[in-house]
JSON list of C-alpha atoms in Angstrom, two decimals:
[
{"chain": "A", "resi": 1, "resn": "MET", "atom": "CA", "xyz": [-0.07, -0.11, 0.08]},
{"chain": "A", "resi": 2, "resn": "ALA", "atom": "CA", "xyz": [1.25, 3.52, -1.01]},
{"chain": "A", "resi": 3, "resn": "VAL", "atom": "CA", "xyz": [1.20, 6.39, 1.75]},
{"chain": "A", "resi": 4, "resn": "ILE", "atom": "CA", "xyz": [-0.59, 9.27, 0.17]},
{"chain": "A", "resi": 5, "resn": "TRP", "atom": "CA", "xyz": [-1.03, 11.50, 3.09]},
{"chain": "A", "resi": 6, "resn": "GLU", "atom": "CA", "xyz": [0.99, 11.74, 6.53]},
{"chain": "A", "resi": 7, "resn": "ARG", "atom": "CA", "xyz": [1.05, 13.69, 9.57]},
{"chain": "A", "resi": 8, "resn": "ARG", "atom": "CA", "xyz": [2.71, 13.43, 12.85]},
{"chain": "A", "resi": 9, "resn": "GLU", "atom": "CA", "xyz": [1.54, 15.42, 16.11]},
{"chain": "A", "resi": 10, "resn": "ASP", "atom": "CA", "xyz": [1.72, 14.72, 19.95]},
{"chain": "A", "resi": 11, "resn": "GLY", "atom": "CA", "xyz": [3.44, 11.18, 19.28]},
{"chain": "A", "resi": 12, "resn": "VAL", "atom": "CA", "xyz": [0.49, 10.05, 17.02]},
{"chain": "A", "resi": 13, "resn": "LEU", "atom": "CA", "xyz": [1.61, 9.09, 13.33]},
{"chain": "A", "resi": 14, "resn": "TYR", "atom": "CA", "xyz": [-1.36, 9.77, 10.95]},
{"chain": "A", "resi": 15, "resn": "GLN", "atom": "CA", "xyz": [-1.23, 7.84, 7.75]},
{"chain": "A", "resi": 16, "resn": "VAL", "atom": "CA", "xyz": [-3.51, 7.21, 4.66]},
{"chain": "A", "resi": 17, "resn": "ARG", "atom": "CA", "xyz": [-2.61, 4.18, 2.55]},
{"chain": "A", "resi": 18, "resn": "ARG", "atom": "CA", "xyz": [-4.02, 3.70, -0.77]},
{"chain": "A", "resi": 19, "resn": "GLN", "atom": "CA", "xyz": [-4.31, 0.11, -2.28]},
{"chain": "A", "resi": 20, "resn": "GLY", "atom": "CA", "xyz": [-6.08, 0.47, -5.93]},
{"chain": "A", "resi": 21, "resn": "ALA", "atom": "CA", "xyz": [-8.98, 2.60, -5.45]},
{"chain": "A", "resi": 22, "resn": "ARG", "atom": "CA", "xyz": [-9.20, 1.59, -1.51]},
{"chain": "A", "resi": 23, "resn": "MET", "atom": "CA", "xyz": [-8.16, 4.14, 1.06]},
{"chain": "A", "resi": 24, "resn": "ARG", "atom": "CA", "xyz": [-7.43, 3.43, 4.66]},
{"chain": "A", "resi": 25, "resn": "LEU", "atom": "CA", "xyz": [-6.78, 6.03, 7.64]},
{"chain": "A", "resi": 26, "resn": "PHE", "atom": "CA", "xyz": [-4.37, 4.69, 10.20]},
{"chain": "A", "resi": 27, "resn": "ALA", "atom": "CA", "xyz": [-3.19, 6.40, 13.64]},
{"chain": "A", "resi": 28, "resn": "ASN", "atom": "CA", "xyz": [-0.08, 4.54, 15.11]},
{"chain": "A", "resi": 29, "resn": "GLY", "atom": "CA", "xyz": [-0.82, 1.46, 12.82]},
{"chain": "A", "resi": 30, "resn": "VAL", "atom": "CA", "xyz": [-4.35, 1.14, 14.05]},
{"chain": "A", "resi": 31, "resn": "GLN", "atom": "CA", "xyz": [-7.21, 1.40, 11.36]},
{"chain": "A", "resi": 32, "resn": "HIS", "atom": "CA", "xyz": [-9.53, 3.80, 11.76]},
{"chain": "A", "resi": 33, "resn": "SER", "atom": "CA", "xyz": [-11.47, 4.38, 8.46]},
{"chain": "A", "resi": 34, "resn": "GLU", "atom": "CA", "xyz": [-11.89, 2.92, 5.29]},
{"chain": "A", "resi": 35, "resn": "PHE", "atom": "CA", "xyz": [-13.01, 4.46, 1.96]},
{"chain": "A", "resi": 36, "resn": "HIS", "atom": "CA", "xyz": [-13.58, 3.17, -1.62]},
{"chain": "A", "resi": 37, "resn": "PRO", "atom": "CA", "xyz": [-15.19, 5.99, -3.82]},
{"chain": "A", "resi": 38, "resn": "LYS", "atom": "CA", "xyz": [-17.45, 3.33, -5.77]},
{"chain": "A", "resi": 39, "resn": "ARG", "atom": "CA", "xyz": [-18.47, 0.93, -3.09]},
{"chain": "A", "resi": 40, "resn": "LEU", "atom": "CA", "xyz": [-20.78, 1.23, -0.03]},
{"chain": "A", "resi": 41, "resn": "VAL", "atom": "CA", "xyz": [-19.24, -2.02, 1.37]},
{"chain": "A", "resi": 42, "resn": "THR", "atom": "CA", "xyz": [-15.90, -2.43, 3.15]},
{"chain": "A", "resi": 43, "resn": "GLY", "atom": "CA", "xyz": [-16.24, -5.96, 4.39]},
{"chain": "A", "resi": 44, "resn": "SER", "atom": "CA", "xyz": [-15.19, -4.77, 8.01]},
{"chain": "A", "resi": 45, "resn": "VAL", "atom": "CA", "xyz": [-16.44, -3.15, 11.20]},
{"chain": "A", "resi": 46, "resn": "TRP", "atom": "CA", "xyz": [-17.75, -0.07, 9.29]},
{"chain": "A", "resi": 47, "resn": "ASP", "atom": "CA", "xyz": [-20.35, -1.82, 7.64]},
{"chain": "A", "resi": 48, "resn": "LEU", "atom": "CA", "xyz": [-21.69, -2.84, 11.10]},
{"chain": "A", "resi": 49, "resn": "LEU", "atom": "CA", "xyz": [-22.17, 0.80, 12.15]},
{"chain": "A", "resi": 50, "resn": "TRP", "atom": "CA", "xyz": [-24.67, 1.57, 9.29]},
{"chain": "A", "resi": 51, "resn": "LEU", "atom": "CA", "xyz": [-26.32, -1.69, 8.94]},
{"chain": "A", "resi": 52, "resn": "PRO", "atom": "CA", "xyz": [-28.53, -1.10, 11.97]},
{"chain": "A", "resi": 53, "resn": "ALA", "atom": "CA", "xyz": [-30.23, 1.65, 10.13]},
{"chain": "A", "resi": 54, "resn": "LEU", "atom": "CA", "xyz": [-31.97, -1.15, 8.05]},
{"chain": "A", "resi": 55, "resn": "LEU", "atom": "CA", "xyz": [-33.58, -2.78, 10.97]},
{"chain": "A", "resi": 56, "resn": "VAL", "atom": "CA", "xyz": [-36.37, -0.19, 10.82]},
{"chain": "A", "resi": 57, "resn": "ASP", "atom": "CA", "xyz": [-37.78, 1.57, 7.83]},
{"chain": "A", "resi": 58, "resn": "PRO", "atom": "CA", "xyz": [-34.97, 3.90, 6.49]},
{"chain": "A", "resi": 59, "resn": "ALA", "atom": "CA", "xyz": [-37.59, 6.45, 5.63]},
{"chain": "A", "resi": 60, "resn": "ARG", "atom": "CA", "xyz": [-38.29, 7.10, 9.28]},
{"chain": "A", "resi": 61, "resn": "LEU", "atom": "CA", "xyz": [-34.50, 8.18, 9.89]},
{"chain": "A", "resi": 62, "resn": "ARG", "atom": "CA", "xyz": [-34.38, 11.60, 8.73]},
{"chain": "A", "resi": 63, "resn": "ARG", "atom": "CA", "xyz": [-32.05, 13.24, 11.22]},
{"chain": "A", "resi": 64, "resn": "VAL", "atom": "CA", "xyz": [-28.61, 11.33, 11.88]},
{"chain": "A", "resi": 65, "resn": "LEU", "atom": "CA", "xyz": [-25.80, 12.11, 14.21]},
{"chain": "A", "resi": 66, "resn": "ILE", "atom": "CA", "xyz": [-22.29, 10.48, 13.86]},
{"chain": "A", "resi": 67, "resn": "LEU", "atom": "CA", "xyz": [-20.24, 10.73, 17.29]},
{"chain": "A", "resi": 68, "resn": "GLY", "atom": "CA", "xyz": [-16.76, 10.07, 16.06]},
{"chain": "A", "resi": 69, "resn": "LEU", "atom": "CA", "xyz": [-16.59, 10.61, 12.47]},
{"chain": "A", "resi": 70, "resn": "GLY", "atom": "CA", "xyz": [-13.03, 9.30, 11.88]},
{"chain": "A", "resi": 71, "resn": "GLY", "atom": "CA", "xyz": [-12.31, 9.54, 8.23]},
{"chain": "A", "resi": 72, "resn": "GLY", "atom": "CA", "xyz": [-15.90, 9.49, 7.46]},
{"chain": "A", "resi": 73, "resn": "SER", "atom": "CA", "xyz": [-16.52, 5.93, 6.23]},
{"chain": "A", "resi": 74, "resn": "LEU", "atom": "CA", "xyz": [-20.03, 5.96, 7.32]},
{"chain": "A", "resi": 75, "resn": "VAL", "atom": "CA", "xyz": [-21.32, 8.93, 5.41]},
{"chain": "A", "resi": 76, "resn": "PRO", "atom": "CA", "xyz": [-21.46, 7.55, 1.68]},
{"chain": "A", "resi": 77, "resn": "PRO", "atom": "CA", "xyz": [-23.89, 4.43, 2.87]},
{"chain": "A", "resi": 78, "resn": "LEU", "atom": "CA", "xyz": [-25.78, 6.61, 5.22]},
{"chain": "A", "resi": 79, "resn": "ARG", "atom": "CA", "xyz": [-26.21, 9.15, 2.39]},
{"chain": "A", "resi": 80, "resn": "ALA", "atom": "CA", "xyz": [-27.22, 6.50, -0.10]},
{"chain": "A", "resi": 81, "resn": "LEU", "atom": "CA", "xyz": [-29.56, 4.34, 2.14]},
{"chain": "A", "resi": 82, "resn": "LEU", "atom": "CA", "xyz": [-31.25, 6.87, 3.84]},
{"chain": "A", "resi": 83, "resn": "ALA", "atom": "CA", "xyz": [-30.95, 10.32, 2.18]},
{"chain": "A", "resi": 84, "resn": "PRO", "atom": "CA", "xyz": [-31.15, 12.09, 5.67]},
{"chain": "A", "resi": 85, "resn": "GLU", "atom": "CA", "xyz": [-32.53, 15.77, 5.68]},
{"chain": "A", "resi": 86, "resn": "ARG", "atom": "CA", "xyz": [-29.98, 16.50, 8.42]},
{"chain": "A", "resi": 87, "resn": "LEU", "atom": "CA", "xyz": [-26.70, 14.87, 8.71]},
{"chain": "A", "resi": 88, "resn": "VAL", "atom": "CA", "xyz": [-24.13, 15.93, 11.67]},
{"chain": "A", "resi": 89, "resn": "ALA", "atom": "CA", "xyz": [-20.96, 14.61, 12.40]},
{"chain": "A", "resi": 90, "resn": "VAL", "atom": "CA", "xyz": [-18.62, 15.28, 15.32]},
{"chain": "A", "resi": 91, "resn": "GLU", "atom": "CA", "xyz": [-15.14, 14.38, 15.56]},
{"chain": "A", "resi": 92, "resn": "LEU", "atom": "CA", "xyz": [-12.52, 15.54, 18.07]},
{"chain": "A", "resi": 93, "resn": "ASP", "atom": "CA", "xyz": [-9.43, 14.69, 16.15]},
{"chain": "A", "resi": 94, "resn": "ALA", "atom": "CA", "xyz": [-8.61, 17.53, 13.42]},
{"chain": "A", "resi": 95, "resn": "HIS", "atom": "CA", "xyz": [-6.41, 15.22, 11.59]},
{"chain": "A", "resi": 96, "resn": "HIS", "atom": "CA", "xyz": [-9.28, 12.66, 11.03]},
{"chain": "A", "resi": 97, "resn": "LEU", "atom": "CA", "xyz": [-11.64, 15.29, 10.17]},
{"chain": "A", "resi": 98, "resn": "ALA", "atom": "CA", "xyz": [-9.18, 16.80, 7.75]},
{"chain": "A", "resi": 99, "resn": "VAL", "atom": "CA", "xyz": [-8.99, 13.25, 5.87]},
{"chain": "A", "resi": 100, "resn": "ALA", "atom": "CA", "xyz": [-12.64, 12.98, 5.63]},
{"chain": "A", "resi": 101, "resn": "ARG", "atom": "CA", "xyz": [-13.13, 16.55, 4.30]},
{"chain": "A", "resi": 102, "resn": "GLU", "atom": "CA", "xyz": [-10.10, 16.49, 2.05]},
{"chain": "A", "resi": 103, "resn": "VAL", "atom": "CA", "xyz": [-8.71, 12.92, 1.22]},
{"chain": "A", "resi": 104, "resn": "PHE", "atom": "CA", "xyz": [-11.63, 10.92, 1.26]},
{"chain": "A", "resi": 105, "resn": "SER", "atom": "CA", "xyz": [-13.93, 14.04, 0.20]},
{"chain": "A", "resi": 106, "resn": "VAL", "atom": "CA", "xyz": [-16.99, 12.25, 1.63]},
{"chain": "A", "resi": 107, "resn": "VAL", "atom": "CA", "xyz": [-18.61, 15.38, 3.14]},
{"chain": "A", "resi": 108, "resn": "GLN", "atom": "CA", "xyz": [-20.99, 17.14, 0.92]},
{"chain": "A", "resi": 109, "resn": "PRO", "atom": "CA", "xyz": [-22.66, 20.66, 1.03]},
{"chain": "A", "resi": 110, "resn": "GLY", "atom": "CA", "xyz": [-25.42, 20.50, 3.76]},
{"chain": "A", "resi": 111, "resn": "GLU", "atom": "CA", "xyz": [-23.86, 18.00, 5.89]},
{"chain": "A", "resi": 112, "resn": "GLN", "atom": "CA", "xyz": [-22.49, 19.56, 9.03]},
{"chain": "A", "resi": 113, "resn": "THR", "atom": "CA", "xyz": [-19.23, 18.45, 10.48]},
{"chain": "A", "resi": 114, "resn": "VAL", "atom": "CA", "xyz": [-18.15, 19.40, 14.02]},
{"chain": "A", "resi": 115, "resn": "LEU", "atom": "CA", "xyz": [-14.42, 19.79, 15.13]},
{"chain": "A", "resi": 116, "resn": "GLY", "atom": "CA", "xyz": [-14.90, 19.21, 19.07]},
{"chain": "A", "resi": 117, "resn": "ASP", "atom": "CA", "xyz": [-15.46, 16.69, 21.92]},
{"chain": "A", "resi": 118, "resn": "ALA", "atom": "CA", "xyz": [-18.55, 14.56, 20.97]},
{"chain": "A", "resi": 119, "resn": "VAL", "atom": "CA", "xyz": [-19.67, 14.20, 24.56]},
{"chain": "A", "resi": 120, "resn": "ALA", "atom": "CA", "xyz": [-19.53, 17.94, 25.48]},
{"chain": "A", "resi": 121, "resn": "TRP", "atom": "CA", "xyz": [-21.29, 18.68, 22.34]},
{"chain": "A", "resi": 122, "resn": "LEU", "atom": "CA", "xyz": [-24.41, 16.17, 22.95]},
{"chain": "A", "resi": 123, "resn": "GLN", "atom": "CA", "xyz": [-24.37, 17.41, 26.58]},
{"chain": "A", "resi": 124, "resn": "ALA", "atom": "CA", "xyz": [-24.96, 20.92, 25.39]},
{"chain": "A", "resi": 125, "resn": "TYR", "atom": "CA", "xyz": [-27.32, 20.21, 22.33]},
{"chain": "A", "resi": 126, "resn": "ASP", "atom": "CA", "xyz": [-30.67, 21.67, 22.57]},
{"chain": "A", "resi": 127, "resn": "GLY", "atom": "CA", "xyz": [-32.16, 21.00, 19.22]},
{"chain": "A", "resi": 128, "resn": "GLU", "atom": "CA", "xyz": [-34.63, 18.15, 17.93]},
{"chain": "A", "resi": 129, "resn": "PRO", "atom": "CA", "xyz": [-33.78, 14.63, 18.72]},
{"chain": "A", "resi": 130, "resn": "PHE", "atom": "CA", "xyz": [-32.14, 12.47, 16.16]},
{"chain": "A", "resi": 131, "resn": "ASP", "atom": "CA", "xyz": [-33.65, 9.39, 14.58]},
{"chain": "A", "resi": 132, "resn": "LEU", "atom": "CA", "xyz": [-30.41, 7.72, 14.33]},
{"chain": "A", "resi": 133, "resn": "ILE", "atom": "CA", "xyz": [-27.29, 8.23, 16.56]},
{"chain": "A", "resi": 134, "resn": "ILE", "atom": "CA", "xyz": [-24.08, 6.29, 15.96]},
{"chain": "A", "resi": 135, "resn": "GLU", "atom": "CA", "xyz": [-21.75, 6.35, 18.67]},
{"chain": "A", "resi": 136, "resn": "ASP", "atom": "CA", "xyz": [-18.18, 5.30, 17.69]},
{"chain": "A", "resi": 137, "resn": "LEU", "atom": "CA", "xyz": [-15.65, 6.84, 20.07]},
{"chain": "A", "resi": 138, "resn": "PHE", "atom": "CA", "xyz": [-12.35, 5.22, 20.14]},
{"chain": "A", "resi": 139, "resn": "ALA", "atom": "CA", "xyz": [-9.10, 6.89, 21.20]},
{"chain": "A", "resi": 140, "resn": "PRO", "atom": "CA", "xyz": [-6.78, 7.54, 18.30]},
{"chain": "A", "resi": 141, "resn": "SER", "atom": "CA", "xyz": [-3.62, 7.64, 19.99]},
{"chain": "A", "resi": 142, "resn": "ASN", "atom": "CA", "xyz": [-4.22, 3.85, 21.47]},
{"chain": "A", "resi": 143, "resn": "GLU", "atom": "CA", "xyz": [-2.07, 1.18, 19.87]},
{"chain": "A", "resi": 144, "resn": "ALA", "atom": "CA", "xyz": [-5.13, -1.38, 20.65]},
{"chain": "A", "resi": 145, "resn": "VAL", "atom": "CA", "xyz": [-8.89, -0.70, 20.07]},
{"chain": "A", "resi": 146, "resn": "SER", "atom": "CA", "xyz": [-10.50, 0.62, 23.12]},
{"chain": "A", "resi": 147, "resn": "ARG", "atom": "CA", "xyz": [-13.24, 3.09, 23.77]},
{"chain": "A", "resi": 148, "resn": "ALA", "atom": "CA", "xyz": [-12.57, 6.44, 24.67]},
{"chain": "A", "resi": 149, "resn": "VAL", "atom": "CA", "xyz": [-15.85, 7.08, 26.46]},
{"chain": "A", "resi": 150, "resn": "PRO", "atom": "CA", "xyz": [-17.19, 4.84, 29.26]},
{"chain": "A", "resi": 151, "resn": "ALA", "atom": "CA", "xyz": [-20.75, 3.72, 28.58]},
{"chain": "A", "resi": 152, "resn": "ASP", "atom": "CA", "xyz": [-21.69, 4.43, 32.02]},
{"chain": "A", "resi": 153, "resn": "LYS", "atom": "CA", "xyz": [-25.06, 5.39, 33.05]},
{"chain": "A", "resi": 154, "resn": "ALA", "atom": "CA", "xyz": [-24.67, 9.42, 32.59]},
{"chain": "A", "resi": 155, "resn": "TRP", "atom": "CA", "xyz": [-23.50, 8.82, 29.07]},
{"chain": "A", "resi": 156, "resn": "LEU", "atom": "CA", "xyz": [-26.16, 6.34, 28.22]},
{"chain": "A", "resi": 157, "resn": "ALA", "atom": "CA", "xyz": [-29.08, 8.72, 29.69]},
{"chain": "A", "resi": 158, "resn": "THR", "atom": "CA", "xyz": [-27.42, 11.58, 27.57]},
{"chain": "A", "resi": 159, "resn": "LEU", "atom": "CA", "xyz": [-27.55, 9.30, 24.48]},
{"chain": "A", "resi": 160, "resn": "GLU", "atom": "CA", "xyz": [-31.07, 8.28, 25.21]},
{"chain": "A", "resi": 161, "resn": "ARG", "atom": "CA", "xyz": [-32.26, 11.62, 25.58]},
{"chain": "A", "resi": 162, "resn": "HIS", "atom": "CA", "xyz": [-31.34, 12.78, 22.11]},
{"chain": "A", "resi": 163, "resn": "VAL", "atom": "CA", "xyz": [-32.98, 9.68, 20.24]},
{"chain": "A", "resi": 164, "resn": "SER", "atom": "CA", "xyz": [-36.35, 10.32, 18.90]},
{"chain": "A", "resi": 165, "resn": "ASP", "atom": "CA", "xyz": [-39.30, 8.16, 19.82]},
{"chain": "A", "resi": 166, "resn": "HIS", "atom": "CA", "xyz": [-38.98, 5.95, 17.20]},
{"chain": "A", "resi": 167, "resn": "GLY", "atom": "CA", "xyz": [-35.20, 6.24, 16.58]},
{"chain": "A", "resi": 168, "resn": "THR", "atom": "CA", "xyz": [-32.01, 3.99, 16.80]},
{"chain": "A", "resi": 169, "resn": "LEU", "atom": "CA", "xyz": [-28.78, 4.08, 18.80]},
{"chain": "A", "resi": 170, "resn": "VAL", "atom": "CA", "xyz": [-25.84, 2.18, 17.66]},
{"chain": "A", "resi": 171, "resn": "MET", "atom": "CA", "xyz": [-22.74, 1.87, 19.87]},
{"chain": "A", "resi": 172, "resn": "ASN", "atom": "CA", "xyz": [-19.26, 0.14, 19.33]},
{"chain": "A", "resi": 173, "resn": "PHE", "atom": "CA", "xyz": [-17.45, -1.91, 21.53]},
{"chain": "A", "resi": 174, "resn": "GLY", "atom": "CA", "xyz": [-13.94, -3.13, 21.52]},
{"chain": "A", "resi": 175, "resn": "ASP", "atom": "CA", "xyz": [-15.47, -6.69, 22.12]},
{"chain": "A", "resi": 176, "resn": "TYR", "atom": "CA", "xyz": [-18.57, -8.43, 23.52]},
{"chain": "A", "resi": 177, "resn": "THR", "atom": "CA", "xyz": [-16.86, -8.76, 27.00]},
{"chain": "A", "resi": 178, "resn": "GLU", "atom": "CA", "xyz": [-16.46, -4.74, 26.96]},
{"chain": "A", "resi": 179, "resn": "TYR", "atom": "CA", "xyz": [-20.22, -4.34, 26.26]},
{"chain": "A", "resi": 180, "resn": "ARG", "atom": "CA", "xyz": [-21.28, -7.11, 28.72]},
{"chain": "A", "resi": 181, "resn": "ALA", "atom": "CA", "xyz": [-19.08, -5.18, 31.53]},
{"chain": "A", "resi": 182, "resn": "SER", "atom": "CA", "xyz": [-20.46, -1.84, 30.77]},
{"chain": "A", "resi": 183, "resn": "HIS", "atom": "CA", "xyz": [-23.96, -0.27, 31.88]},
{"chain": "A", "resi": 184, "resn": "ALA", "atom": "CA", "xyz": [-25.19, -0.79, 28.37]},
{"chain": "A", "resi": 185, "resn": "GLY", "atom": "CA", "xyz": [-25.43, -4.38, 28.86]},
{"chain": "A", "resi": 186, "resn": "ASP", "atom": "CA", "xyz": [-27.70, -3.80, 31.99]},
{"chain": "A", "resi": 187, "resn": "ALA", "atom": "CA", "xyz": [-31.21, -4.47, 30.88]},
{"chain": "A", "resi": 188, "resn": "GLU", "atom": "CA", "xyz": [-32.57, -2.29, 33.67]},
{"chain": "A", "resi": 189, "resn": "THR", "atom": "CA", "xyz": [-30.52, 0.57, 32.55]},
{"chain": "A", "resi": 190, "resn": "MET", "atom": "CA", "xyz": [-31.40, 0.36, 29.05]},
{"chain": "A", "resi": 191, "resn": "ALA", "atom": "CA", "xyz": [-35.10, -0.62, 29.74]},
{"chain": "A", "resi": 192, "resn": "ALA", "atom": "CA", "xyz": [-36.26, 2.38, 27.34]},
{"chain": "A", "resi": 193, "resn": "TRP", "atom": "CA", "xyz": [-35.42, 0.19, 24.34]},
{"chain": "A", "resi": 194, "resn": "SER", "atom": "CA", "xyz": [-37.67, -2.17, 22.85]},
{"chain": "A", "resi": 195, "resn": "SER", "atom": "CA", "xyz": [-34.95, -4.37, 20.98]},
{"chain": "A", "resi": 196, "resn": "ARG", "atom": "CA", "xyz": [-31.20, -4.93, 21.21]},
{"chain": "A", "resi": 197, "resn": "PHE", "atom": "CA", "xyz": [-29.09, -6.62, 18.74]},
{"chain": "A", "resi": 198, "resn": "ARG", "atom": "CA", "xyz": [-25.46, -7.28, 18.32]},
{"chain": "A", "resi": 199, "resn": "LEU", "atom": "CA", "xyz": [-23.56, -7.22, 15.25]},
{"chain": "A", "resi": 200, "resn": "SER", "atom": "CA", "xyz": [-20.09, -8.71, 14.42]},
{"chain": "A", "resi": 201, "resn": "CYS", "atom": "CA", "xyz": [-18.03, -9.97, 11.51]},
{"chain": "A", "resi": 202, "resn": "ALA", "atom": "CA", "xyz": [-14.98, -12.16, 10.98]},
{"chain": "A", "resi": 203, "resn": "ASP", "atom": "CA", "xyz": [-12.71, -9.22, 10.21]},
{"chain": "A", "resi": 204, "resn": "CYS", "atom": "CA", "xyz": [-12.72, -8.00, 13.70]},
{"chain": "A", "resi": 205, "resn": "HIS", "atom": "CA", "xyz": [-13.33, -8.18, 17.49]},
{"chain": "A", "resi": 206, "resn": "ASN", "atom": "CA", "xyz": [-15.72, -5.41, 17.58]},
{"chain": "A", "resi": 207, "resn": "ALA", "atom": "CA", "xyz": [-19.13, -5.74, 19.06]},
{"chain": "A", "resi": 208, "resn": "VAL", "atom": "CA", "xyz": [-21.48, -3.31, 17.68]},
{"chain": "A", "resi": 209, "resn": "ILE", "atom": "CA", "xyz": [-24.83, -3.03, 19.54]},
{"chain": "A", "resi": 210, "resn": "ALA", "atom": "CA", "xyz": [-27.85, -1.59, 18.13]},
{"chain": "A", "resi": 211, "resn": "PHE", "atom": "CA", "xyz": [-30.96, -0.42, 20.51]},
{"chain": "A", "resi": 212, "resn": "THR", "atom": "CA", "xyz": [-34.20, 0.44, 18.73]},
{"chain": "A", "resi": 213, "resn": "ARG", "atom": "CA", "xyz": [-37.07, 2.44, 20.24]},
{"chain": "A", "resi": 214, "resn": "ASP", "atom": "CA", "xyz": [-39.67, 0.23, 18.38]},
{"chain": "A", "resi": 215, "resn": "PRO", "atom": "CA", "xyz": [-39.71, -3.58, 18.24]},
{"chain": "A", "resi": 216, "resn": "ALA", "atom": "CA", "xyz": [-37.57, -4.73, 15.42]},
{"chain": "A", "resi": 217, "resn": "ARG", "atom": "CA", "xyz": [-36.32, -8.20, 14.07]},
{"chain": "A", "resi": 218, "resn": "SER", "atom": "CA", "xyz": [-33.11, -9.15, 12.21]},
{"chain": "A", "resi": 219, "resn": "ILE", "atom": "CA", "xyz": [-34.91, -10.77, 9.44]},
{"chain": "A", "resi": 220, "resn": "HIS", "atom": "CA", "xyz": [-36.17, -7.11, 8.25]},
{"chain": "A", "resi": 221, "resn": "LEU", "atom": "CA", "xyz": [-32.69, -6.12, 7.95]},
{"chain": "A", "resi": 222, "resn": "ARG", "atom": "CA", "xyz": [-31.76, -8.95, 5.99]},
{"chain": "A", "resi": 223, "resn": "ARG", "atom": "CA", "xyz": [-34.59, -8.57, 3.57]},
{"chain": "A", "resi": 224, "resn": "ARG", "atom": "CA", "xyz": [-33.67, -4.79, 3.04]},
{"chain": "A", "resi": 225, "resn": "VAL", "atom": "CA", "xyz": [-30.07, -5.65, 2.37]},
{"chain": "A", "resi": 226, "resn": "GLN", "atom": "CA", "xyz": [-31.15, -8.53, -0.18]},
{"chain": "A", "resi": 227, "resn": "GLY", "atom": "CA", "xyz": [-33.53, -6.15, -1.89]},
{"chain": "A", "resi": 228, "resn": "HIS", "atom": "CA", "xyz": [-30.91, -3.46, -2.26]},
{"chain": "A", "resi": 229, "resn": "PRO", "atom": "CA", "xyz": [-29.12, -3.90, -5.83]},
{"chain": "A", "resi": 230, "resn": "GLU", "atom": "CA", "xyz": [-25.45, -3.25, -4.48]},
{"chain": "A", "resi": 231, "resn": "LEU", "atom": "CA", "xyz": [-25.84, -4.67, -1.00]},
{"chain": "A", "resi": 232, "resn": "GLY", "atom": "CA", "xyz": [-27.40, -7.81, -2.15]},
{"chain": "A", "resi": 233, "resn": "LYS", "atom": "CA", "xyz": [-24.85, -8.33, -4.71]},
{"chain": "A", "resi": 234, "resn": "ALA", "atom": "CA", "xyz": [-22.10, -7.92, -2.06]},
{"chain": "A", "resi": 235, "resn": "LEU", "atom": "CA", "xyz": [-23.85, -10.44, 0.36]},
{"chain": "A", "resi": 236, "resn": "ARG", "atom": "CA", "xyz": [-24.23, -12.87, -2.23]},
{"chain": "A", "resi": 237, "resn": "LYS", "atom": "CA", "xyz": [-20.48, -12.71, -3.17]},
{"chain": "A", "resi": 238, "resn": "GLY", "atom": "CA", "xyz": [-19.46, -12.63, 0.39]},
{"chain": "A", "resi": 239, "resn": "LYS", "atom": "CA", "xyz": [-18.23, -9.35, 0.65]},
{"chain": "A", "resi": 240, "resn": "LEU", "atom": "CA", "xyz": [-20.91, -7.88, 3.05]},
{"chain": "A", "resi": 241, "resn": "ASP", "atom": "CA", "xyz": [-19.78, -9.97, 5.98]},
{"chain": "A", "resi": 242, "resn": "TYR", "atom": "CA", "xyz": [-21.99, -9.76, 9.13]},
{"chain": "A", "resi": 243, "resn": "HIS", "atom": "CA", "xyz": [-23.53, -11.75, 12.04]},
{"chain": "A", "resi": 244, "resn": "ILE", "atom": "CA", "xyz": [-26.70, -10.36, 13.70]},
{"chain": "A", "resi": 245, "resn": "ARG", "atom": "CA", "xyz": [-28.14, -11.69, 16.98]},
{"chain": "A", "resi": 246, "resn": "GLN", "atom": "CA", "xyz": [-31.03, -10.31, 18.88]},
{"chain": "A", "resi": 247, "resn": "LEU", "atom": "CA", "xyz": [-30.16, -9.79, 22.54]},
{"chain": "A", "resi": 248, "resn": "ASP", "atom": "CA", "xyz": [-33.83, -9.80, 23.94]}
]
């Protein structure tokens, strides 16, 4: 892979490496984002973060918030599948945001990107709730994959407060053990949600957990994937690798 962009700051080496048309963002050797200009599917953890949007009717997910944009891997599939009326993405790391805007060039006019702390931003937010919140807050300086924000009761309550009455919350954990040890794995803490799902893939150890306000079933997601021309083709060819299990 050729290095096409590189920055170093505060002991963190940021690189974008390209192989063919595929580009990957690394920080201290840990991959944080991936982008292909002609494909929605990466075959890895980034697919798990947008797939839960298909658990419910995508037409109802009009307002989308991404906490932890990274290089912006999620933006093209969310735009293609949901065509949201509003898309906001918050990213703490200026270099990641620069990659999303200038190297991957995934941000389009009308889509709002914010350089700042996602926790502080959401705690201060006083606008309409979001129909889909994707929380993907990982520390860019770590040489191992780990959450930057504990999934404790206070943070979970903040997230819940800003999800609409029919909305979906997606959270990324380093592995299933981390999820189970957190308050997000506590049924009493998460009692406001009707359905819970775990998404995983062979390419990573991450456990992506989706919570829906309305009752949902994994078969609805699969049918929507199968009915989409590009996603259905990727699924049949084994390029869209995901496993989903309902936790209720």
